[in-house]
Coordinates of C-alpha atoms and ligand atoms in Angstrom, one line a residue:
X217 CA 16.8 14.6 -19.2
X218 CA 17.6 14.9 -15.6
X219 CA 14.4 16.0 -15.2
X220 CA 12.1 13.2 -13.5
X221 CA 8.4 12.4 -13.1
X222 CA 6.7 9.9 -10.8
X223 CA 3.1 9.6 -10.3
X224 CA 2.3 8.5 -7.0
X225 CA -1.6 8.6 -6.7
X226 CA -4.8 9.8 -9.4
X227 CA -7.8 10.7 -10.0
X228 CA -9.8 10.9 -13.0
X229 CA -6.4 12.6 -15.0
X230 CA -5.6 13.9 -12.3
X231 CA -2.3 13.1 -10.4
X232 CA -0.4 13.7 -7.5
X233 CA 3.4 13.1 -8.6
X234 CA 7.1 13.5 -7.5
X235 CA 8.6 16.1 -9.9
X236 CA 12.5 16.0 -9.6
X237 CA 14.7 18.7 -11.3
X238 CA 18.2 18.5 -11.5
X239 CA 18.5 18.4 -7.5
X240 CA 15.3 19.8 -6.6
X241 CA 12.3 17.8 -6.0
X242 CA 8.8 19.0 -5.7
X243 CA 5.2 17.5 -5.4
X244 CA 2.4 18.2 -7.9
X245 CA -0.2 19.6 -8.8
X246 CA 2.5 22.5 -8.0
X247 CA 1.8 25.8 -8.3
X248 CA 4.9 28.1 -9.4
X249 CA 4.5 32.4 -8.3
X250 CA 5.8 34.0 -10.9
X251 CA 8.4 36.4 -9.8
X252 CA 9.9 39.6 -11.3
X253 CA 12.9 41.3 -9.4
X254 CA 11.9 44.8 -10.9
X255 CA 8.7 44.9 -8.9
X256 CA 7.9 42.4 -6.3
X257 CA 5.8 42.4 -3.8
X258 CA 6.1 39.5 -2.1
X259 CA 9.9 38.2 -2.1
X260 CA 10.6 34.5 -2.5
X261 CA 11.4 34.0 0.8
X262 CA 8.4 34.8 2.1
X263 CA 6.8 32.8 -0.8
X264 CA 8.7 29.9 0.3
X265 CA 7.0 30.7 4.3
X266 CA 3.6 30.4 2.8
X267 CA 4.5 26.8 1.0
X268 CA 5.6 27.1 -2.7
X269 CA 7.5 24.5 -3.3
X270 CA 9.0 26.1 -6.6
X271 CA 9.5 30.1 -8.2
X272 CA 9.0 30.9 -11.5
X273 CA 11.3 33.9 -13.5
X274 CA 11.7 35.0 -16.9
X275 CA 14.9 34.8 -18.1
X276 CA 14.5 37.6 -20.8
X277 CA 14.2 40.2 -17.7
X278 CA 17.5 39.2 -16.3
X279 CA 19.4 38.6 -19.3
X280 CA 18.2 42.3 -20.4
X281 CA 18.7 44.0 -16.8
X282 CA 21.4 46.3 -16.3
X283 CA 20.5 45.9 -12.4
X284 CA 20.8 41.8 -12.4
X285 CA 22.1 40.6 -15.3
X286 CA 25.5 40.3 -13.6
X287 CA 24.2 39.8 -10.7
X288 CA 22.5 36.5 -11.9
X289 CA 25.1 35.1 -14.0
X290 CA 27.7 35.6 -11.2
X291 CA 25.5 34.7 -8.0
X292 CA 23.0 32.3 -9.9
X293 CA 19.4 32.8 -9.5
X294 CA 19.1 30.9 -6.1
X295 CA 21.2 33.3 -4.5
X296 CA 20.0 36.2 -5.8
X297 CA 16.5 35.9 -5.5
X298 CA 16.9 33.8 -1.9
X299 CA 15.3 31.0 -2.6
X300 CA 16.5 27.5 -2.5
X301 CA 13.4 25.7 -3.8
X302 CA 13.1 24.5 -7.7
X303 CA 13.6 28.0 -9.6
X304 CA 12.2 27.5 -13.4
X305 CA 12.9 30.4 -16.1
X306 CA 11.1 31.4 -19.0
X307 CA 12.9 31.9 -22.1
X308 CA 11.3 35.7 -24.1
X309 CA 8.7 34.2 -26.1
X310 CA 6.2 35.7 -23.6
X311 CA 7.5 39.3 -25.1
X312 CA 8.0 37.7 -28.2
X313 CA 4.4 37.1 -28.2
X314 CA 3.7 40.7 -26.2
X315 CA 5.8 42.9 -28.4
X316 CA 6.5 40.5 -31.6
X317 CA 9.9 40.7 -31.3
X318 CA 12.8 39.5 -28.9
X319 CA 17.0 40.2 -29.2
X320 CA 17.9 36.7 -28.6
X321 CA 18.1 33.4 -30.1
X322 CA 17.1 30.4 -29.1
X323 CA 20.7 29.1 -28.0
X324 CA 21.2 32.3 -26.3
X325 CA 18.4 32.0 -23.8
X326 CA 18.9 28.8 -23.5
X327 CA 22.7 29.1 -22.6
X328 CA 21.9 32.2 -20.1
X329 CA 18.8 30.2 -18.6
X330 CA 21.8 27.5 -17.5
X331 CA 24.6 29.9 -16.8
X332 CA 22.6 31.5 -13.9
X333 CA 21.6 28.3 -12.8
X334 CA 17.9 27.5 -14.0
X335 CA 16.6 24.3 -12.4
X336 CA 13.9 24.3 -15.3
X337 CA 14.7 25.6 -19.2
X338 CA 12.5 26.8 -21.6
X339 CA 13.5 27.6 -25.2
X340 CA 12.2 30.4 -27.4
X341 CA 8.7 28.2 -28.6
X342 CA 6.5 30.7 -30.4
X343 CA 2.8 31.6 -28.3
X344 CA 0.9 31.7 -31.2
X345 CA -2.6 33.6 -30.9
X346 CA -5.9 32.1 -30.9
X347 CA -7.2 33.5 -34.1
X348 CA -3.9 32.6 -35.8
X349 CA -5.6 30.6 -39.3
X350 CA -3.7 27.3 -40.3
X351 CA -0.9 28.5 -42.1
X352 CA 0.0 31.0 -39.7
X353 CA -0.1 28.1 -36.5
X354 CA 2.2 25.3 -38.6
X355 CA 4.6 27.8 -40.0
X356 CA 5.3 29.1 -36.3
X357 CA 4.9 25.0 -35.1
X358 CA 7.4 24.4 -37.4
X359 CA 10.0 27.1 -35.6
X360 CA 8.7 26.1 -32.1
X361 CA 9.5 22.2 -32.8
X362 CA 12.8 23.2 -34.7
X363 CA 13.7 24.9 -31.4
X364 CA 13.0 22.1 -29.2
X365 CA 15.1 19.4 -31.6
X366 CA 17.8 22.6 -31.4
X367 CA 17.7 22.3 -27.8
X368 CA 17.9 18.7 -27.1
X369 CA 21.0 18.3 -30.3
X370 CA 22.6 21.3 -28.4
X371 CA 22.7 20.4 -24.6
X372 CA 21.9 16.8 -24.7
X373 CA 19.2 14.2 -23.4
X374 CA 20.4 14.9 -19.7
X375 CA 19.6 18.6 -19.6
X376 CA 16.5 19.7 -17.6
X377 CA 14.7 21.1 -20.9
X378 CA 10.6 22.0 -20.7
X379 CA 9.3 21.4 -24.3
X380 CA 6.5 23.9 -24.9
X381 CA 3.5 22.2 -26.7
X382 CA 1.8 24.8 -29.5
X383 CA -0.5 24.8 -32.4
X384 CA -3.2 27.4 -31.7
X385 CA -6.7 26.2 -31.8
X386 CA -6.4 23.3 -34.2
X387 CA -6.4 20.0 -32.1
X388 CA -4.7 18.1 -34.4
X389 CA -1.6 20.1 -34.4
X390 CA -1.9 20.3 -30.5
X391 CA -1.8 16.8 -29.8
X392 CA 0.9 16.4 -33.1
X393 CA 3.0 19.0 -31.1
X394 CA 2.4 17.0 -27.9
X395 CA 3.4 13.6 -29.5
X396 CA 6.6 15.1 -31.0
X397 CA 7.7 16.8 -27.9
X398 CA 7.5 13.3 -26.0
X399 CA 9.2 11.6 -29.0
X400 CA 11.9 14.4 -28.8
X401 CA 12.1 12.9 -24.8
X402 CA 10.9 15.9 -23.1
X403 CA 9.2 14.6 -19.9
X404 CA 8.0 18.3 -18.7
X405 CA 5.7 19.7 -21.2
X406 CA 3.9 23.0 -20.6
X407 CA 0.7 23.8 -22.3
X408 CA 1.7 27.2 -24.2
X409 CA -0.6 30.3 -25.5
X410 CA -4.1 29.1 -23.4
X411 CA -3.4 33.0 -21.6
X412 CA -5.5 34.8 -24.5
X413 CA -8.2 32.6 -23.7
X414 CA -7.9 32.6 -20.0
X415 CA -8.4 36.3 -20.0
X416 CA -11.4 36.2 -21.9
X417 CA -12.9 33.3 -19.8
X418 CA -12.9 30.8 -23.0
X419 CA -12.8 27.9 -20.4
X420 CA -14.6 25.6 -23.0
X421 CA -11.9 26.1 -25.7
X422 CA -9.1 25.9 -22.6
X423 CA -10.6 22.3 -22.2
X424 CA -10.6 21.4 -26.2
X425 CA -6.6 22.5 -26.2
X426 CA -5.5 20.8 -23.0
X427 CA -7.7 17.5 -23.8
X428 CA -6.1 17.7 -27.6
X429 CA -2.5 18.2 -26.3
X430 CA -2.8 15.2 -24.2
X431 CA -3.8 13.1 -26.3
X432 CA -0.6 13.9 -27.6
X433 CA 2.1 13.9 -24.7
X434 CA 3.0 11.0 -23.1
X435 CA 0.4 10.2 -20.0
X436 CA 4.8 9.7 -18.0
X437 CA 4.9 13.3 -18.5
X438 CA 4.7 16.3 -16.4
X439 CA 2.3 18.8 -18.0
X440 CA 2.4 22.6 -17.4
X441 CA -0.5 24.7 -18.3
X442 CA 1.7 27.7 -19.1
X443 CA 0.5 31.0 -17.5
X444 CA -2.8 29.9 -15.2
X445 CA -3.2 31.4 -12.1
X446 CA -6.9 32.1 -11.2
X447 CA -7.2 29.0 -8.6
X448 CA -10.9 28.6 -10.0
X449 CA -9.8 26.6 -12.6
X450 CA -6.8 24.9 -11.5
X451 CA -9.2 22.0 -10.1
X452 CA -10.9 21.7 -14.0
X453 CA -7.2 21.8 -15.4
X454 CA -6.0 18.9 -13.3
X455 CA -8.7 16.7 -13.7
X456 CA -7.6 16.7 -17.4
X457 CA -4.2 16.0 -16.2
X458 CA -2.4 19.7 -15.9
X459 CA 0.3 19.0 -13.0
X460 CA 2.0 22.7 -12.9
X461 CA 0.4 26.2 -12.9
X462 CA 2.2 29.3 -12.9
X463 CA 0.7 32.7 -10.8
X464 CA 1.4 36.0 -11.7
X465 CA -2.6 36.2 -10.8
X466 CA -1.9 36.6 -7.4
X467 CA 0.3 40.2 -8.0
X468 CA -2.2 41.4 -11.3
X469 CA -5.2 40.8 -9.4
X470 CA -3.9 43.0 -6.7
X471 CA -2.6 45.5 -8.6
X472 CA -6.3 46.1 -9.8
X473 CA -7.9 45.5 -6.1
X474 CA -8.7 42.2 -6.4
X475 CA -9.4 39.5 -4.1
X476 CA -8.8 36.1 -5.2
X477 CA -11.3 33.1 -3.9
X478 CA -11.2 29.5 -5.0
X479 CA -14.5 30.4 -6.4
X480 CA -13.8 33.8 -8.5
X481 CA -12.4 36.8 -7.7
X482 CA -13.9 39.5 -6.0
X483 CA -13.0 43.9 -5.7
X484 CA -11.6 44.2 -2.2
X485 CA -14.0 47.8 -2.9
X486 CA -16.9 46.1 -2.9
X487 CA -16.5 43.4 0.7
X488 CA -17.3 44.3 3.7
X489 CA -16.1 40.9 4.9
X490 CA -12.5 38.9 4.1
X491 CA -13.8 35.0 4.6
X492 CA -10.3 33.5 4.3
X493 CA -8.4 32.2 7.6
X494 CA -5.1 33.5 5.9
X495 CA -3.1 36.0 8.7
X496 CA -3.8 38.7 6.2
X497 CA -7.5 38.5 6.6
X498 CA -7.6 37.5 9.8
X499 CA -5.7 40.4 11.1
X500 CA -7.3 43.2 8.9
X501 CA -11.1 44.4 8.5
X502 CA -12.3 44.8 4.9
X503 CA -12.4 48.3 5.9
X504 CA -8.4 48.3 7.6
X505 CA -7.9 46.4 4.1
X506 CA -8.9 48.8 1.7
X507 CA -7.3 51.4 3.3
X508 CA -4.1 50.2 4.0
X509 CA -1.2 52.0 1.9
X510 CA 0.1 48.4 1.4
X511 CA -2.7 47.3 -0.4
X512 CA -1.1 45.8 -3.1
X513 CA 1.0 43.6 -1.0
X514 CA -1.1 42.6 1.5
X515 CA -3.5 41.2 -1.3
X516 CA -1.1 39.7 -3.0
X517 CA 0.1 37.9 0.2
X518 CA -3.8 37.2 0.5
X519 CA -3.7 35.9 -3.1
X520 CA -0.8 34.0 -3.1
X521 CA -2.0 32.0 0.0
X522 CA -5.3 31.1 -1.4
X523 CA -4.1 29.8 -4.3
X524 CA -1.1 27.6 -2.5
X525 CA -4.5 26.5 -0.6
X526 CA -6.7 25.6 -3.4
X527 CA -3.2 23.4 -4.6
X528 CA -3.7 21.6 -1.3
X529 CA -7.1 20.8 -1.7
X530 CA -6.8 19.3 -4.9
X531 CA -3.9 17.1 -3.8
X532 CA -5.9 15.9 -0.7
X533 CA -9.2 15.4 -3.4
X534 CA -7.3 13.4 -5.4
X535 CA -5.9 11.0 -2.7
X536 CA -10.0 11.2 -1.1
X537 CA -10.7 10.1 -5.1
X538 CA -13.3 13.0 -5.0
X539 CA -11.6 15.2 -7.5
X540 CA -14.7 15.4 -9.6
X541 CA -16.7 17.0 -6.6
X542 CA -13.8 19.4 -5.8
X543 CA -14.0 20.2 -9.9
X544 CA -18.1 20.4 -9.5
X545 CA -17.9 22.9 -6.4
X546 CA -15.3 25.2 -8.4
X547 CA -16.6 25.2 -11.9
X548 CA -20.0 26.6 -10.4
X549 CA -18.3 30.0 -9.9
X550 CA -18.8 31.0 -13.6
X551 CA -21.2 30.2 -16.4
X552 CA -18.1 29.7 -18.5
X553 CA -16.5 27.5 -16.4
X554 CA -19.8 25.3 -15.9
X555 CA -19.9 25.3 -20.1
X556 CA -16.5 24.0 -19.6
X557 CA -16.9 21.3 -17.2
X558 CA -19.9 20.1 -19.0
X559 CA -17.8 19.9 -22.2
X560 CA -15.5 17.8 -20.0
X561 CA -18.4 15.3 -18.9
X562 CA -19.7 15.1 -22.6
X563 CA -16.1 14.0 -23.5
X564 CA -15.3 12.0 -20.2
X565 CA -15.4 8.7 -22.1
X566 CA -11.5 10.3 -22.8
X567 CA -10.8 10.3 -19.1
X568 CA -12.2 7.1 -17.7
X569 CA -9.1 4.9 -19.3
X570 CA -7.0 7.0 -16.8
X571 CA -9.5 7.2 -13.9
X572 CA -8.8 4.9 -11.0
X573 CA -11.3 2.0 -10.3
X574 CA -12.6 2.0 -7.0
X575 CA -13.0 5.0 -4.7
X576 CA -13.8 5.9 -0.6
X577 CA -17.3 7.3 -2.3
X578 CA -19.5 9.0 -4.9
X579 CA -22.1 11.8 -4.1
X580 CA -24.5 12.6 -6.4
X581 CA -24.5 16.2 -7.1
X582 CA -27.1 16.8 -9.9
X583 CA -27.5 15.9 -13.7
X584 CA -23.7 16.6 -14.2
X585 CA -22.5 13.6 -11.8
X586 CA -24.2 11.4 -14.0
X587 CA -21.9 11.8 -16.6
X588 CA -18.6 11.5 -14.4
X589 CA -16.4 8.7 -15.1
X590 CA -17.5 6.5 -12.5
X591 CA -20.6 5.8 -13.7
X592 CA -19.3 5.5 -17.8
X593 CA -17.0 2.9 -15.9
X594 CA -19.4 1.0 -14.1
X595 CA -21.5 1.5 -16.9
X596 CA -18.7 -0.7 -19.5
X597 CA -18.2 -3.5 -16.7
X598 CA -22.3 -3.7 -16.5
X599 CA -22.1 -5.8 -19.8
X600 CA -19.8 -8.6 -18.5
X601 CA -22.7 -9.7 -16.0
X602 CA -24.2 -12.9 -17.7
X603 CA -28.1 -12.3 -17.1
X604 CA -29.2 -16.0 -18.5
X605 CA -33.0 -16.4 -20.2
X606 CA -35.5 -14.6 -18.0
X607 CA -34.1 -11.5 -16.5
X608 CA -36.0 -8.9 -13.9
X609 CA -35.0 -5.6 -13.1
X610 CA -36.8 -4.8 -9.9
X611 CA -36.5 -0.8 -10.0
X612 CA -38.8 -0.4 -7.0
X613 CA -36.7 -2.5 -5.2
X614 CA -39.2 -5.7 -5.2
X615 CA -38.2 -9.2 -5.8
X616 CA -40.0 -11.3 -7.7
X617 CA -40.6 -15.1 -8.6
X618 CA -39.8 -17.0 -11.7
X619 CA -37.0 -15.6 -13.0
X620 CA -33.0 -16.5 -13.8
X621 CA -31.9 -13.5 -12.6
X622 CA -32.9 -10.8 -9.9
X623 CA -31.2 -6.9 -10.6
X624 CA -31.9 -4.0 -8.7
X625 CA -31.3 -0.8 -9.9
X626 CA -29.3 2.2 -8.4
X627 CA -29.4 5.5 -10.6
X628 CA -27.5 6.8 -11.9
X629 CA -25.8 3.8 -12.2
X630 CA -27.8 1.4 -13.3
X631 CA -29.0 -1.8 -12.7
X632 CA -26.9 -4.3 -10.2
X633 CA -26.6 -7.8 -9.1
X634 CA -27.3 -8.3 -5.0
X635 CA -24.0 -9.5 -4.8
X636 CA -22.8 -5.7 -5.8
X637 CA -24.6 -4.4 -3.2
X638 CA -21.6 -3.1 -0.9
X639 CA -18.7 -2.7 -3.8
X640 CA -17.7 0.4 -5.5
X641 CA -19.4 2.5 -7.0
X642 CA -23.2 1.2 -6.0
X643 CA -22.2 0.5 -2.2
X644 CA -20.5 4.2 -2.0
X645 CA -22.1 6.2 -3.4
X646 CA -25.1 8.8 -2.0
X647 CA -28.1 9.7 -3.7
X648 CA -30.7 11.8 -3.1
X649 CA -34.4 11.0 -4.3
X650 CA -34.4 10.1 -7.8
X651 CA -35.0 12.7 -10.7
X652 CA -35.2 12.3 -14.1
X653 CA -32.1 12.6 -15.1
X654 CA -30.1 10.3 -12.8
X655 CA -32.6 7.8 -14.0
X656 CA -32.4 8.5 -17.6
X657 CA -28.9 7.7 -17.2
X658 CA -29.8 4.7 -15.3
X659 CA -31.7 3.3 -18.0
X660 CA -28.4 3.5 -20.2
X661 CA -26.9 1.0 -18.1
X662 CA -29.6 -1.5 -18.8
X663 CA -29.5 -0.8 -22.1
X664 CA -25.8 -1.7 -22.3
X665 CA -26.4 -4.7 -20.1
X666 CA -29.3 -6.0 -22.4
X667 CA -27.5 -5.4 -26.0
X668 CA -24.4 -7.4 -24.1
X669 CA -27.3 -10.7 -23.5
X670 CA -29.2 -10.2 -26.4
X671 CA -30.4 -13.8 -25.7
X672 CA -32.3 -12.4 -22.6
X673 CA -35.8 -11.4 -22.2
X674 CA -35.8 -8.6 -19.5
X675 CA -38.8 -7.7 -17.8
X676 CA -38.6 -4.3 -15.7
X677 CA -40.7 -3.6 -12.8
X678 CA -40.8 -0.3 -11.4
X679 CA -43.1 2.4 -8.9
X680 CA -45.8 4.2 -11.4
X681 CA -44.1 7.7 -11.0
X682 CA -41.1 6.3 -13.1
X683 CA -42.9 4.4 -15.6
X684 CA -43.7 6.8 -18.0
X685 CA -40.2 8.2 -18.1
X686 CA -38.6 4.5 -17.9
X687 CA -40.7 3.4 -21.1
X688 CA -39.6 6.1 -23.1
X689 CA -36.4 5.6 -22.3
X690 CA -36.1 1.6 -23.4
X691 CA -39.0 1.4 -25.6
X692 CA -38.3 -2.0 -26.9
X693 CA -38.5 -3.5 -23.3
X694 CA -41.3 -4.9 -21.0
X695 CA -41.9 -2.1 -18.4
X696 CA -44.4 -3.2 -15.7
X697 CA -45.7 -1.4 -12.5
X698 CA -47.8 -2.9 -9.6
X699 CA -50.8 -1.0 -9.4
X700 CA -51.4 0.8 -6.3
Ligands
LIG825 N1 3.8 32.1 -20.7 C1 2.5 32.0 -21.0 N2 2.3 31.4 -22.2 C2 3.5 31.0 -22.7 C3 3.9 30.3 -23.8 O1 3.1 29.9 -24.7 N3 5.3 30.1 -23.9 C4 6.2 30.5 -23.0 N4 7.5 30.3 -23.2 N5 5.8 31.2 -21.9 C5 4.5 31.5 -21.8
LIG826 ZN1 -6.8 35.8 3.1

């Protein structure tokens, strides 16, 4: 397939990559504004002036407009629309899954989405719901895959296909779906039927599909979570490698008054204040806002701009390596959304594989950072230190004589080796004064660094404060403290 993806810097599974289509080539995490021609508010030109790289369009509309059907098939979609950047269509199985029903086949869409000049294709993959029970989710599968072997027998390996990944809520069919796709060669794979649960802010079940449909796509591939636009979670999605999002957010949100923040959104009714430095809210009072008979636009310029933003400042976290504090700050926004991210940590032992090694630094942000990646990671490579017979950890930080090896102990690390001192992650990374947690976790890493020498006798040493929780932690071990 002409279409082409490069990763070029990560973090955690997140990426920053070179996405080539046809002859457009965009970076990612991307963010795509959904556009439709029958009632825009911001035109693609100007979308273009605040920094989308790429548009998205539904094919359906055009191919069904009396105003722009010929229009599109005669001008193509770059010209009519005015935008020269990467233009992807959707194929109808968003009204397929809106109305039930859609007048065109899968070879029809397929051959209008490259007669007006589509950069990206979808074919007609079936949404299915989230309550859809088993029978209902691998009947429809079985059309959705049948689509995408359709579409690759009918235009060939060098057509710039998407292949939409399906299977409801059951994990196994998702990553199945996700394995096939790639197997099938699609490199550009979105994420299909997550809206429903978007809507009703079922972040933790979002995380179970997209971590279940990786595990199935190819880690070369481009992933597309297919219809997410609040920027609050775009930071959660790419940490568990989502590269595209889609926004019609930014023009339904305004249509109902709402203004869109990185951390929720917010009724432009209730503000008295707009704290964004876009030109919108810089040149208008909440008050001049509200009133303004071009609401709608003017928040939807608003919107669009913030969430281009937030794009920004998850590419510049991941090349920082502080994606995980980017996906800490947004996740707090919602008690949803911090069930979510949880969910993530619990599972994180999925994500550290892909996680990169060493980073500029790690700040400990409360009981959550101690299940990041980093310290699972450091955690592993803890067990390869040879302790030899008599082994101290000195937790408060004391040396001691008379014995083979000296460890201090950094939570929520764990314990470390002097000669660790300045390396990643105990060198860079920021603490503040211990708590329980952090140092409940700590204790896991000598744990793992004892059952990995189970020929050494560890003695551990630490202030009085910490004893009681430290002992309960390793039961089995020698847990000292220097009286005061
Ligand atoms: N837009 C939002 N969700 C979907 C989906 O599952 N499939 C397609 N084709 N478009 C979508
Ligand atoms: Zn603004």
């Amino acid at each position: 397939m002409p279409i082409s993806f490069e990763v070029l810097d990560k973090d955690i599974a997140g990426r920053i990559g070179r996405l080539k289509a046809g002859a457009k080539t965009v970076k990612t995490p991307l963010l795509l504004p959904v556009v439709n021609p029958h009632l825009q508010p911001v035109s693609p030109s100007e979308m273009k002036d605040l920094g989308a790289e790429g548009i998205i369009t539904n094919a359906y509309i055009f191919s069904r407009s009396s105003e722009f059907r010929e229009r599109a098939l005669s001008e193509g979609l770059h010209r009519l629309l005015g935008f020269d950047g990467m233009i992807m269509t959707d194929s109808g199985s968003f009204q397929l899954s809106v109305y039930g029903d859609v007048s065109i086949s899968n070879r029809e869409t397929l051959e209008f989405q490259q007669a007006i000049g589509s950069d990206i294709w979808v074919p007609l993959d079936i949404p299915t719901p989230p309550d859809a029970d088993r029978t209902r989710v691998e009947e429809e599968l079985a059309v959705t895959m049948s689509r995408l072997r359709e579409a690759v027998g009918l235009f060939g390996p060098d057509a710039p296909l998407a292949g939409p990944v399906q299977g409801g809520m059951y994990d196994d069919l998702r990553e199945a779906a996700g394995r096939e796709a790639g197997g099938l060669g699609y490199v550009f794979c979105p994420i299909g039927a997550v809206v429903p649960l978007m809507e009703s802010y079922r972040y933790p079940e979002l995380v179970r599909v997209v971590m279940a449909a990786k595990r199935g796509i190819p880690v070369s591939s481009c992933v597309h979570l297919f219809g997410a636009g609040h920027p609050a979670m775009f930071a959660l999605a790419v940490a568990m490698g989502c590269d595209v999002f889609d926004s019609a957010a930014y023009a339904l949100y305004a249509k109902d008054r709402r203004y869109l923040t990185p951390s929720g959104s917010r009724r432009v009714d209730e503000m008295a204040h707009l704290p964004c430095p876009c030109p919108v809210c810089r040149g208008h009072t909440a008050e001049e806002l509200r009133e303004s008979p071009e609401l709608e636009r003017l928040l939807s310029l608003h919107n669009l701009a913030v969430s281009l933003a937030e794009i920004s400042s998850i590419r510049q976290a991941i090349s920082d390596g502080i994606l995980w504090e980017l996906v800490d700050d947004r996740c707090r926004s919602h008690p949803r959304l911090l069930q979510a991210y949880r969910d993530l940590l619990a599972g994180s032992g999925e994500l550290e594989p892909q996680d990169r090694v060493v980073k500029r630094r790690f700040f400990y942000r409360g009981a959550e950072s101690g299940r990041r990646t980093e310290v699972l990671a450091y955690q592993q490579r803890i067990g390869r230190l040879e302790t030899g017979g008599r082994v101290l950890v000195a937790m408060d930080g004391r040396v001691r004589e008379g014995y083979d090896s000296v460890l201090f102990f950094k939570p929520p690390f764990g314990p470390y080796p002097p000669e660790l001192r300045e390396t990643f992650p105990i060198g860079q990374s920021e603490i503040p004064d211990w708590e329980e947690s952090m140092v409940v976790q700590g204790c896991e890493g000598i744990r793992r660094l004892s059952a990995a020498n189970p020929g050494s006798l560890f003695t551990i040493f630490c202030a009085p404060e910490w004893a009681g929780i430290v002992a309960r932690e390793l039961p089995s071990f020698e847990v000292c403290c220097d009286q005061p």
